[in-house]
PDB file of C-alpha atoms in Angstrom:
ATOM      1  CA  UNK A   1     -57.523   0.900 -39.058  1.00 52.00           C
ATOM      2  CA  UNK A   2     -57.575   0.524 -35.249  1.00 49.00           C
ATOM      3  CA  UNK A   3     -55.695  -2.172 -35.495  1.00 52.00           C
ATOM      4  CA  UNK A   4     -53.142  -1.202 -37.271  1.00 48.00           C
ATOM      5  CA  UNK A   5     -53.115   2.142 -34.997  1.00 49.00           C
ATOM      6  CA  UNK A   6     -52.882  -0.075 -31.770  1.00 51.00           C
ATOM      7  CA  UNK A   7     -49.567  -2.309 -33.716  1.00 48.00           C
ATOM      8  CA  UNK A   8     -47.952   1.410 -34.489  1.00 48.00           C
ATOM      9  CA  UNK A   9     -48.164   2.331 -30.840  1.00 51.00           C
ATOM     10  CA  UNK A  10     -47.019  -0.878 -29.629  1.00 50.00           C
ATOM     11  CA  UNK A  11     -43.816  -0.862 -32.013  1.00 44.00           C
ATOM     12  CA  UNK A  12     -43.951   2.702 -30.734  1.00 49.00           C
ATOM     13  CA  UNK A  13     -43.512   1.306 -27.115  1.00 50.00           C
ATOM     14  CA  UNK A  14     -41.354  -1.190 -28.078  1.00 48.00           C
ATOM     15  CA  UNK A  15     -38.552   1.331 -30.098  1.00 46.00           C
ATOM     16  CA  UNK A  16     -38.985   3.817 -26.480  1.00 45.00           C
ATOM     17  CA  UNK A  17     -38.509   0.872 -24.247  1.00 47.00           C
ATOM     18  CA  UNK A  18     -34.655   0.060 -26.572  1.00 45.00           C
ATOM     19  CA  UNK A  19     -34.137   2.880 -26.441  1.00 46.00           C
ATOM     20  CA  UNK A  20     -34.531   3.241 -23.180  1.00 45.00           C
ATOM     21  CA  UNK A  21     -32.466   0.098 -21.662  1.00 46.00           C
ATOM     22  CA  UNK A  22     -29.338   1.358 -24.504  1.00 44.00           C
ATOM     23  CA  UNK A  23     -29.431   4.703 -22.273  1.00 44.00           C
ATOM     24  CA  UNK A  24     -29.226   2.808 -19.169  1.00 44.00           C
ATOM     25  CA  UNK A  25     -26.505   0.175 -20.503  1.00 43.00           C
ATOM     26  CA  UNK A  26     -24.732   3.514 -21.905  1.00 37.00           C
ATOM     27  CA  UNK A  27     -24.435   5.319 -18.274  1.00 36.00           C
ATOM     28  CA  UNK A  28     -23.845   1.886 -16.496  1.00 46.00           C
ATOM     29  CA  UNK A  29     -20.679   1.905 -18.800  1.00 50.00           C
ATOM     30  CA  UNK A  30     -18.649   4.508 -17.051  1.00 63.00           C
ATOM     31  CA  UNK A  31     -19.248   3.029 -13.126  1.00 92.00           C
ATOM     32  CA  UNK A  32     -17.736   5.863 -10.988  1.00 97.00           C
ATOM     33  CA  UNK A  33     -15.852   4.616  -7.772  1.00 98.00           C
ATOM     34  CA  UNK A  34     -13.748   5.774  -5.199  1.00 98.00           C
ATOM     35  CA  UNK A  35     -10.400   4.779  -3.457  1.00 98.00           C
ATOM     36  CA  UNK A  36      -9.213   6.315  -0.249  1.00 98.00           C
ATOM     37  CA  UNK A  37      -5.304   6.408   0.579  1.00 96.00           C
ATOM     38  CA  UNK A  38      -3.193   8.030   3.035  1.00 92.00           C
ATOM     39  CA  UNK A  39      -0.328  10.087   2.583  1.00 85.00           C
ATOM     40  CA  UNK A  40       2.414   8.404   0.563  1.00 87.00           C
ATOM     41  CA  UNK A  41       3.193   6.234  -2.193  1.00 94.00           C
ATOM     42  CA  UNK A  42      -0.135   3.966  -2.271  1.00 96.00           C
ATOM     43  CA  UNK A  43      -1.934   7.027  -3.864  1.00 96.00           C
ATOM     44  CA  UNK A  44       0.390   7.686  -6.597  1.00 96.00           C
ATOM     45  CA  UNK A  45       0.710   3.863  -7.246  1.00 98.00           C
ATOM     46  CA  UNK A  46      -3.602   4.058  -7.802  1.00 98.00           C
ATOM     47  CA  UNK A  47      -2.990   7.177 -10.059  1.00 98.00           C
ATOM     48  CA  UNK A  48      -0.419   5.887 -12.162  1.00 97.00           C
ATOM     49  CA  UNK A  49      -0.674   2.022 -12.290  1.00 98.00           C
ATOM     50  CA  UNK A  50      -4.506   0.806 -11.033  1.00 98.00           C
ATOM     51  CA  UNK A  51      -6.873   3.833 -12.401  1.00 98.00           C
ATOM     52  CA  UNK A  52      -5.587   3.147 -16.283  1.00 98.00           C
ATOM     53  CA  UNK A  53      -6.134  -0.270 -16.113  1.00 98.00           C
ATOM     54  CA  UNK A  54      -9.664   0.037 -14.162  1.00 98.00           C
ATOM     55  CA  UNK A  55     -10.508   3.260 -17.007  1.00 97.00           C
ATOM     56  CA  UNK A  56     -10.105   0.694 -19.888  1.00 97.00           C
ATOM     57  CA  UNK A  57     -12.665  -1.479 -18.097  1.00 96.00           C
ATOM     58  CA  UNK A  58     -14.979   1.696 -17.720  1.00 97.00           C
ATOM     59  CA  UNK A  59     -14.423   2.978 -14.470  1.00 98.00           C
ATOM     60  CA  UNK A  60     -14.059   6.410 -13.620  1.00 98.00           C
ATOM     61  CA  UNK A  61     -11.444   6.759 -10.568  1.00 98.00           C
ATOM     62  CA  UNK A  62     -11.201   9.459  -8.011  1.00 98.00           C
ATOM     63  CA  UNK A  63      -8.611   9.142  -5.555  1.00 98.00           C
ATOM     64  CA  UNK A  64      -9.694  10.809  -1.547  1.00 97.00           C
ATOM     65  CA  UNK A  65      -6.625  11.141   0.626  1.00 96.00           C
ATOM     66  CA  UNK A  66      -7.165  11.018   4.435  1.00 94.00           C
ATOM     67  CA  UNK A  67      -5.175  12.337   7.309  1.00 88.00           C
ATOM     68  CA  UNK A  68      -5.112   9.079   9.174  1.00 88.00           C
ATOM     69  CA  UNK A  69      -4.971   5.529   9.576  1.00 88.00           C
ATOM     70  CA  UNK A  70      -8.488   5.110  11.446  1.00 93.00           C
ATOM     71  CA  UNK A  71     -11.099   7.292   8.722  1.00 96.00           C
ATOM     72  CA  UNK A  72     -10.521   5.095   5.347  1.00 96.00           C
ATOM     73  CA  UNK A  73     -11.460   1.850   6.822  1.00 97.00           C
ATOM     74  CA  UNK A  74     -14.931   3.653   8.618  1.00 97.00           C
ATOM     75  CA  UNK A  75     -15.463   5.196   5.174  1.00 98.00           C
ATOM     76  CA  UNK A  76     -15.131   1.760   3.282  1.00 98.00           C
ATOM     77  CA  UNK A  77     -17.588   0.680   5.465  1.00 98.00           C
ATOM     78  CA  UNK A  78     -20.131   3.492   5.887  1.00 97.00           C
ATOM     79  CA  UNK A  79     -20.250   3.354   1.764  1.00 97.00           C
ATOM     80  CA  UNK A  80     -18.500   6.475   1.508  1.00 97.00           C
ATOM     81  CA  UNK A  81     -15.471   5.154  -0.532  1.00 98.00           C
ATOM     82  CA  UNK A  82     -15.501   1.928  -2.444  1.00 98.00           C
ATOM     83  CA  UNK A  83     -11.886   0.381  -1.892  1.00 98.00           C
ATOM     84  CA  UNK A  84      -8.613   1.930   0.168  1.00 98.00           C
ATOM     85  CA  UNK A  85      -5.426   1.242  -0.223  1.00 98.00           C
ATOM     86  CA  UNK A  86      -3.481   2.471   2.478  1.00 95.00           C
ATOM     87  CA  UNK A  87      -2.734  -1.004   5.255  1.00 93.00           C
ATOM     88  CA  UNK A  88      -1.668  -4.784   5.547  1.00 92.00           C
ATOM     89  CA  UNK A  89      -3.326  -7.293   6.495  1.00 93.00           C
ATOM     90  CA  UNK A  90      -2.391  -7.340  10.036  1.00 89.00           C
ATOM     91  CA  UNK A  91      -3.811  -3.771  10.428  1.00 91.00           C
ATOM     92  CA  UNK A  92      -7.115  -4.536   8.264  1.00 94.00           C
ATOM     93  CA  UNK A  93      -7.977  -7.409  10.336  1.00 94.00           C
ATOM     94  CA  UNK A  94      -7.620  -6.319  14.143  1.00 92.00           C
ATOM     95  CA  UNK A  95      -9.349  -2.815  12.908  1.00 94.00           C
ATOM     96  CA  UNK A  96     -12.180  -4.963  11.604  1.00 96.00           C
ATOM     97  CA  UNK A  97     -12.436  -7.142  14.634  1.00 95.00           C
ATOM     98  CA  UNK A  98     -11.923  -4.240  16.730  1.00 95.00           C
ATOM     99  CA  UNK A  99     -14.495  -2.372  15.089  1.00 96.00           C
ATOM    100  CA  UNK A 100     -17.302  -4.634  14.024  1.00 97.00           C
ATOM    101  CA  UNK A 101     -16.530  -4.015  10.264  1.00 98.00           C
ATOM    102  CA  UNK A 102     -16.973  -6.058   7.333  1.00 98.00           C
ATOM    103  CA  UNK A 103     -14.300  -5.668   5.731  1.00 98.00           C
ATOM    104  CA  UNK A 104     -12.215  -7.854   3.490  1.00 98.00           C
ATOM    105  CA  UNK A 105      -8.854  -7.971   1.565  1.00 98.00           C
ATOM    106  CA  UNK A 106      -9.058  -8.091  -2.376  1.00 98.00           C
ATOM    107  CA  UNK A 107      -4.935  -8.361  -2.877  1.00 98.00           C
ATOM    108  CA  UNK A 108      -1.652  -7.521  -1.881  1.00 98.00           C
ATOM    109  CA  UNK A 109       0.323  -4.988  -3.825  1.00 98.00           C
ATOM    110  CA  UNK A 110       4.230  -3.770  -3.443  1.00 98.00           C
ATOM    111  CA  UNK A 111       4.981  -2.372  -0.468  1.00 97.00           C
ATOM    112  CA  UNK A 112       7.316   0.010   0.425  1.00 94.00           C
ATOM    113  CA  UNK A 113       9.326  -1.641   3.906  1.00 92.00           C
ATOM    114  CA  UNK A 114      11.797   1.001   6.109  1.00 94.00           C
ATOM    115  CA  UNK A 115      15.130   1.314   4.687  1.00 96.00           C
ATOM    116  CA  UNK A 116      18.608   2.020   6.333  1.00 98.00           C
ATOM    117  CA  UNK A 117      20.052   5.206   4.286  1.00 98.00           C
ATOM    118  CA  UNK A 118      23.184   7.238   4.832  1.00 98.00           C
ATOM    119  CA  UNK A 119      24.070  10.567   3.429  1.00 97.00           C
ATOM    120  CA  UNK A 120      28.066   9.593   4.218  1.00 97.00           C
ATOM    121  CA  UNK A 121      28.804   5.584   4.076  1.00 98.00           C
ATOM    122  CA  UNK A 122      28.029   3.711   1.021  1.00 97.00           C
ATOM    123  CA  UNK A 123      28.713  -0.227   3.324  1.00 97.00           C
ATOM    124  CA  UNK A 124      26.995  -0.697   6.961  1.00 98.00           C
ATOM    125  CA  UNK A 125      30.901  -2.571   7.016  1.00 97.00           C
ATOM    126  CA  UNK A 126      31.972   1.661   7.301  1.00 97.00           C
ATOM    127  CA  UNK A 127      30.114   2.011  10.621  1.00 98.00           C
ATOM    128  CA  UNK A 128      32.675   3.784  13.238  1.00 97.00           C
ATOM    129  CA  UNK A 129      32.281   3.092  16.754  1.00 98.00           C
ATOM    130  CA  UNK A 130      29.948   5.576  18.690  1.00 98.00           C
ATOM    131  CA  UNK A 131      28.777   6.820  15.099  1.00 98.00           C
ATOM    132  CA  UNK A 132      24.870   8.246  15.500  1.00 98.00           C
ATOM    133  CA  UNK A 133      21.761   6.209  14.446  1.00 98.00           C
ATOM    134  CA  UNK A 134      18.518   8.044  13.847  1.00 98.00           C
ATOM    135  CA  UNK A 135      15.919   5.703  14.458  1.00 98.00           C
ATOM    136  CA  UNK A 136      11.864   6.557  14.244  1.00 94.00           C
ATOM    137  CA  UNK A 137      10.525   7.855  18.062  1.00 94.00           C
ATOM    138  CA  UNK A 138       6.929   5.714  17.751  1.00 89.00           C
ATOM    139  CA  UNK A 139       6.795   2.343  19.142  1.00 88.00           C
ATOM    140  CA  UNK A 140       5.995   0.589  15.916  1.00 83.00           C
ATOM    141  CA  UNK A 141       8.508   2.118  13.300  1.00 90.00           C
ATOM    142  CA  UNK A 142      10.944   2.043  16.349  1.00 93.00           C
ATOM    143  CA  UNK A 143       9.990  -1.655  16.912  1.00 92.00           C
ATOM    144  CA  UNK A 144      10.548  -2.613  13.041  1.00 91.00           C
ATOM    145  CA  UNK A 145      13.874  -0.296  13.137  1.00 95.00           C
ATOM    146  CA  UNK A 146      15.614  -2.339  15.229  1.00 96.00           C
ATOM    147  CA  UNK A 147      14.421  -5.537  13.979  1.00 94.00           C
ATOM    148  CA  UNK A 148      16.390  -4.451  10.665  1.00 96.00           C
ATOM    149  CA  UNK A 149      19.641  -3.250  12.869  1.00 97.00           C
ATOM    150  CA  UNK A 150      19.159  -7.114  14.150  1.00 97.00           C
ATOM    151  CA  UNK A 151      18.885  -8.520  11.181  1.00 96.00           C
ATOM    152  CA  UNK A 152      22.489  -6.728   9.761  1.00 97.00           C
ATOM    153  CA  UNK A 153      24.220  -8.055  13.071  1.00 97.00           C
ATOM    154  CA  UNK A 154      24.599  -4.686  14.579  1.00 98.00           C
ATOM    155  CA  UNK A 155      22.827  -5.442  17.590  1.00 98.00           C
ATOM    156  CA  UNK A 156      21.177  -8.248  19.311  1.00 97.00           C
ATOM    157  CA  UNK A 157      17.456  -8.008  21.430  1.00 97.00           C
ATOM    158  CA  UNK A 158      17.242  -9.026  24.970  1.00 97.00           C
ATOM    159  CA  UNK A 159      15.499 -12.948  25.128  1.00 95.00           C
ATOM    160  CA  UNK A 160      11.931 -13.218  25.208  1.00 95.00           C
ATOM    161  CA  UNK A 161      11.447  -9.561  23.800  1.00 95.00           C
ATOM    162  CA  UNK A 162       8.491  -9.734  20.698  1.00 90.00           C
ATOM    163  CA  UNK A 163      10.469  -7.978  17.938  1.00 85.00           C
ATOM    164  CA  UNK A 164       7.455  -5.770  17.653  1.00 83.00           C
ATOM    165  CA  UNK A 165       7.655  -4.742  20.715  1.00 89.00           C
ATOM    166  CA  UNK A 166      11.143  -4.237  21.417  1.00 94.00           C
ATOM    167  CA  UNK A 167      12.369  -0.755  22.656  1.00 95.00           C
ATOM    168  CA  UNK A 168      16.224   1.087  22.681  1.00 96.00           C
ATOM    169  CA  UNK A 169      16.277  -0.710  26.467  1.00 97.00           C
ATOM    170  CA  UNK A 170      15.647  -3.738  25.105  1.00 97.00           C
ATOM    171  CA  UNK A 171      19.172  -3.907  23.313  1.00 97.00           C
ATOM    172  CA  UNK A 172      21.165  -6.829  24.401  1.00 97.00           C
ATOM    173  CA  UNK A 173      24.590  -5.850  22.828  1.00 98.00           C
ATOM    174  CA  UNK A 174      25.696  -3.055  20.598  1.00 98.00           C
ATOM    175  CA  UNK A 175      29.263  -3.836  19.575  1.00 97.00           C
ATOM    176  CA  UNK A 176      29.578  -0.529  17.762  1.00 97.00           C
ATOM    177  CA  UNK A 177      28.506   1.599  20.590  1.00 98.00           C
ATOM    178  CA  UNK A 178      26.037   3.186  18.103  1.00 98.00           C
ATOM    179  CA  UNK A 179      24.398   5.930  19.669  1.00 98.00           C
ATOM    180  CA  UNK A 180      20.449   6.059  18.931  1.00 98.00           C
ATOM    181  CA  UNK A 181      19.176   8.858  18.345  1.00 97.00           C
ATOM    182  CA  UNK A 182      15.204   8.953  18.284  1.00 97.00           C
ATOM    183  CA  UNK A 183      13.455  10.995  16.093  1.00 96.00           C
ATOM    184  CA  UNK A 184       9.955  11.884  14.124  1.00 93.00           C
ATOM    185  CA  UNK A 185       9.686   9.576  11.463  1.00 91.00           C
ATOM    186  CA  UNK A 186       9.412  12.253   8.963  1.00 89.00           C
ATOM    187  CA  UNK A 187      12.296  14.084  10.142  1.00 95.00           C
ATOM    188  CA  UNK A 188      14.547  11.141   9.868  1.00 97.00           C
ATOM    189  CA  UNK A 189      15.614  12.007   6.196  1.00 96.00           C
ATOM    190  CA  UNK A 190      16.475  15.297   6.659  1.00 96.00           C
ATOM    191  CA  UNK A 191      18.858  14.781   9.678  1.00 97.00           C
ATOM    192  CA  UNK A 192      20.975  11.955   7.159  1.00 98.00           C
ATOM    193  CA  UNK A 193      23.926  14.842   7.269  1.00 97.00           C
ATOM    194  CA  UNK A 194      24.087  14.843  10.946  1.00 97.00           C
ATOM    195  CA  UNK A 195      23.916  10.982  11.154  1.00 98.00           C
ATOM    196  CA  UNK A 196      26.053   7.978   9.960  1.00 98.00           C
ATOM    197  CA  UNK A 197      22.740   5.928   9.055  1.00 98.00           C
ATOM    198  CA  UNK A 198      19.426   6.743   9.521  1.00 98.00           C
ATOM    199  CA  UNK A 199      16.436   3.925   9.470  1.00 98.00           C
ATOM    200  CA  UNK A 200      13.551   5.365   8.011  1.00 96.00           C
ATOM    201  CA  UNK A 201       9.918   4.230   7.225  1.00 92.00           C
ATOM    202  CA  UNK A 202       8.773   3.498   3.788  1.00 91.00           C
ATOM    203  CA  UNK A 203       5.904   6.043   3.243  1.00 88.00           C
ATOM    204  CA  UNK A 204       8.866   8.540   4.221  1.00 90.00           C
ATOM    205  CA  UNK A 205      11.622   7.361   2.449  1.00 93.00           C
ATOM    206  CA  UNK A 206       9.051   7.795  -0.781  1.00 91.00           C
ATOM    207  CA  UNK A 207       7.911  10.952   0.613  1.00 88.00           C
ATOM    208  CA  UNK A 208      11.521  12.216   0.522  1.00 92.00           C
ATOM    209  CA  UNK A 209      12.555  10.920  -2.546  1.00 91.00           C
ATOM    210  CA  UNK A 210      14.826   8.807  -1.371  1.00 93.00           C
ATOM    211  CA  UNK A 211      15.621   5.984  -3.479  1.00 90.00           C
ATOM    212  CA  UNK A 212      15.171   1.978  -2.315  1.00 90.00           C
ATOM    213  CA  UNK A 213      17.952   1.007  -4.628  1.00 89.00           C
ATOM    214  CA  UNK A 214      20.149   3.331  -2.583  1.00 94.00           C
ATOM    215  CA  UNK A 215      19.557   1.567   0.892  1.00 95.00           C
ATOM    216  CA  UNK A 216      22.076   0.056   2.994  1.00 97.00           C
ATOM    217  CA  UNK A 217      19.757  -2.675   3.628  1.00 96.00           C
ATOM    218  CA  UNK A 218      15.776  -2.780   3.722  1.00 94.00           C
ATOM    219  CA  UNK A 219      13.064  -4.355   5.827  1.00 91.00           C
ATOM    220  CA  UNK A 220      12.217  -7.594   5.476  1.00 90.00           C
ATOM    221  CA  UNK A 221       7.940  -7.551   5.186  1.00 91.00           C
ATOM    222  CA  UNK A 222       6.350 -10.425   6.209  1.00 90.00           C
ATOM    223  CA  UNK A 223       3.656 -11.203   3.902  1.00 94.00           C
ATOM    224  CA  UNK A 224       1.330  -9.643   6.846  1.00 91.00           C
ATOM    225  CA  UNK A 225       2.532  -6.495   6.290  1.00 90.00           C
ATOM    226  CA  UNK A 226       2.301  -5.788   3.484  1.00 95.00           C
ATOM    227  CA  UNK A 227      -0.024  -3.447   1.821  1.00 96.00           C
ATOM    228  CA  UNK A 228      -3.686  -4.497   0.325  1.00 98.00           C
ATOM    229  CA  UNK A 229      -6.638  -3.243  -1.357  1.00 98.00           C
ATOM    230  CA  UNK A 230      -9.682  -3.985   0.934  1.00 98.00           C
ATOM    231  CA  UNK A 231     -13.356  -3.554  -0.138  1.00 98.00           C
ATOM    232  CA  UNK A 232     -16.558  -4.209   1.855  1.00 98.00           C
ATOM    233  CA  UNK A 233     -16.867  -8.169   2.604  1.00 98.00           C
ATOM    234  CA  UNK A 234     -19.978  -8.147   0.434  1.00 97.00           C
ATOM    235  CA  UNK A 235     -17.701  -7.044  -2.406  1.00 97.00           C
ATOM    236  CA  UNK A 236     -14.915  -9.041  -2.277  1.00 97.00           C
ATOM    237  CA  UNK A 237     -16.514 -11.398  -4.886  1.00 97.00           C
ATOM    238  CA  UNK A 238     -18.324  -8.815  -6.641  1.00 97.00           C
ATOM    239  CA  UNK A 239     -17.774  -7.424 -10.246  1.00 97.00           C
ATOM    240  CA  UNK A 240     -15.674  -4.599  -8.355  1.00 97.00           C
ATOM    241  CA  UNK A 241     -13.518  -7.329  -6.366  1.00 98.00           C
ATOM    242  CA  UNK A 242     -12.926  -8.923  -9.375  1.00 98.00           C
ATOM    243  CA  UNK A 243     -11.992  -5.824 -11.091  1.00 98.00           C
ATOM    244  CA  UNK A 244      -9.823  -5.101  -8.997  1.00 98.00           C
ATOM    245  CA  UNK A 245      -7.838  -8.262  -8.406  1.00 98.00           C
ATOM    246  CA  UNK A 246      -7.545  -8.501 -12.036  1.00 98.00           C
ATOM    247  CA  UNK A 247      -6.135  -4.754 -12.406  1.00 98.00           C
ATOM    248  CA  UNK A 248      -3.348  -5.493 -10.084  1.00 98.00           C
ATOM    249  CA  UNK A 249      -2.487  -9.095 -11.587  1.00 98.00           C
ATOM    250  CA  UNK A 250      -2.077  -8.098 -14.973  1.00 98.00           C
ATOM    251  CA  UNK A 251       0.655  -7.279 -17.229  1.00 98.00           C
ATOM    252  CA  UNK A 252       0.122  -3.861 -17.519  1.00 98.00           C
ATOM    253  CA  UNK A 253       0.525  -3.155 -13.699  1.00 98.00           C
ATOM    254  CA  UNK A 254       3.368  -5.231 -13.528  1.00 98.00           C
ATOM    255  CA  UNK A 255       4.817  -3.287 -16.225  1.00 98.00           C
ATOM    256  CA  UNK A 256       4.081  -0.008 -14.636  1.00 98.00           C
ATOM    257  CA  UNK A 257       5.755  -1.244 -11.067  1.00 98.00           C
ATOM    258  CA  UNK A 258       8.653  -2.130 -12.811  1.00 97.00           C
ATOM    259  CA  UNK A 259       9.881   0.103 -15.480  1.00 96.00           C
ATOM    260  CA  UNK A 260      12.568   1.853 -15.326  1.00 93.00           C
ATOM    261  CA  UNK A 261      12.060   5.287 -13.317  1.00 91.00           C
ATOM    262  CA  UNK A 262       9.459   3.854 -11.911  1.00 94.00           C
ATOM    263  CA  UNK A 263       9.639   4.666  -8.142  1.00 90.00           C
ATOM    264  CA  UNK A 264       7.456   1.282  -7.245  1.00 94.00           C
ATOM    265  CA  UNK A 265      10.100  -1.105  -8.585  1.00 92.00           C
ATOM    266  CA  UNK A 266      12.631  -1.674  -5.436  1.00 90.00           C
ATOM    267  CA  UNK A 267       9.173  -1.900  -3.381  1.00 94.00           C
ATOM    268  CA  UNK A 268       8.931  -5.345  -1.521  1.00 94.00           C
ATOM    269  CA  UNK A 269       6.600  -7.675  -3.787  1.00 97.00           C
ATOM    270  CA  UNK A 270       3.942  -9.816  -2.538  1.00 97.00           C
ATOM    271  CA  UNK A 271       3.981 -14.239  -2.739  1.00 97.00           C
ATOM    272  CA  UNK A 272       1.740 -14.441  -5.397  1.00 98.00           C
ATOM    273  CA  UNK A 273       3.762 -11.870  -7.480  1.00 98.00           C
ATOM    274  CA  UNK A 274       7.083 -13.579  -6.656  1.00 96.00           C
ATOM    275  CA  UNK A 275       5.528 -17.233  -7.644  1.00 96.00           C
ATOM    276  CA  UNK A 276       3.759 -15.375 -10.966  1.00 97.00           C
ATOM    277  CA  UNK A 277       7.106 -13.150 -12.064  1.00 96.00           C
ATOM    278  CA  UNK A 278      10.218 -14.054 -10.132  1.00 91.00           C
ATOM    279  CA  UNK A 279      10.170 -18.289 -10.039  1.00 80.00           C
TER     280      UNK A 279
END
């Protein structure tokens, strides 16, 4: 009899101890994580294409937006969020460095360069001489507005100047006489009426609803600069990394960029998604 009481309570055990691990594998099955993005596109682009595809793999997704460029990355690394998308490559790496953060890039996704847009000419070819130019008043989106008035032959840089450095006195010629007009980046868009082109940053274009397809011309990103989902280095080659990687390389997120309506699609795409779609 006591033996058979002391098999009971061992099966006993043994049913509370399943039953136990199923509960565990049950609430390990939804793994909650968090992305951090900045104003702009990149958190509509986790919303819409990234969250359904990580939900069928049994994530749940919340999506914190921060104010500036400097709080996601200390965030990512104090634990608080678990990925950002919200900076290239170029940016992730000198914060790092600068920093002491490990830090690490999972993949590049479309990016959305500066665009030149115009309210009145449909052809940079209609340019008038002394016609107005709004271009962005900070030294970087200045910087990367002129290198796109270089690169459509409207003006030329003075020798030796780094194009992401280069300044309105750094202007070699200007056959046009275009008169530059600096502004806030954000105001850019709404000034179009008052000026024959206006250059304006991606994040703001988006933010203004102005449409890619609709640019005179667009910035050409290097592959540096354009935006990635970054993780902590110890999770790079985690189940999360992996998740991750895998979200933005499949069919379904490439399906989701590129639909039509889809305000992603006349983004700039990254190498590997040019050698996996486009070749």
């Amino acid at each position: 009899m006591k033996r058979l009481k002391k098999i009971a309570g061992i099966v006993m055990i043994g049913i509370l101890a399943v039953s136990v691990l199923a509960g565990c594998q049950k609430s390990e099955s939804k793994k909650e994580i968090t992305i951090g993005v900045c104003a702009g596109p990149y958190g509509e682009m986790v919303k819409q294409a990234i969250s359904p595809i990580l939900e069928k793999k049994g994530y749940q997704v919340k999506v914190t937006e921060f104010s500036d460029y400097i709080l996601p990355d200390k965030a990512l690394a104090n634990g608080e969020i678990d990925a950002n998308l919200m900076q290239h490559t170029v940016y992730l790496e000198k914060f790092a460095k600068d920093n002491d953060l490990e830090l690490a890039k999972v993949i590049s996704v479309p990016t959305a360069g500066a665009g030149i847009f115009s309210n009145s000419i449909s052809d940079l070819k209609d340019l008038k001489d002394g016609d107005k130019v709004g271009i962005p008043n900070d030294p970087s989106n200045l910087a990367r507005a002129l290198g796109i008035l270089k690169k459509e032959k409207l003006i030329t840089i003075k020798s030796g100047v780094e194009d992401t450095k280069a300044a309105v006195k750094d202007i070699a010629s200007n056959p046009k006489n275009l008169k530059f007009e600096t502004l806030d980046a954000a105001q850019i868009s709404r000034n179009l009426d008052s000026l024959a082109i206006g250059v304006v940053p991606g994040n703001y274009a988006y933010a203004a609803n102005l449409d890619f397809g609709d640019a005179l011309a667009l910035e050409t990103l290097e592959e540096g600069y354009k935006n990635v989902i970054a993780v902590k280095e110890e999770d790079k080659d985690s189940e999360l990394g992996k998740d991750l990687k895998e979200a933005v390389e499949s069919k379904e997120f490439y399906t989701a960029i590129t639909k039509k309506g889809s305000k992603f699609r006349n983004f700039q795409k990254p190498q590997w998604w040019i050698e996996k779609y486009e070749k």
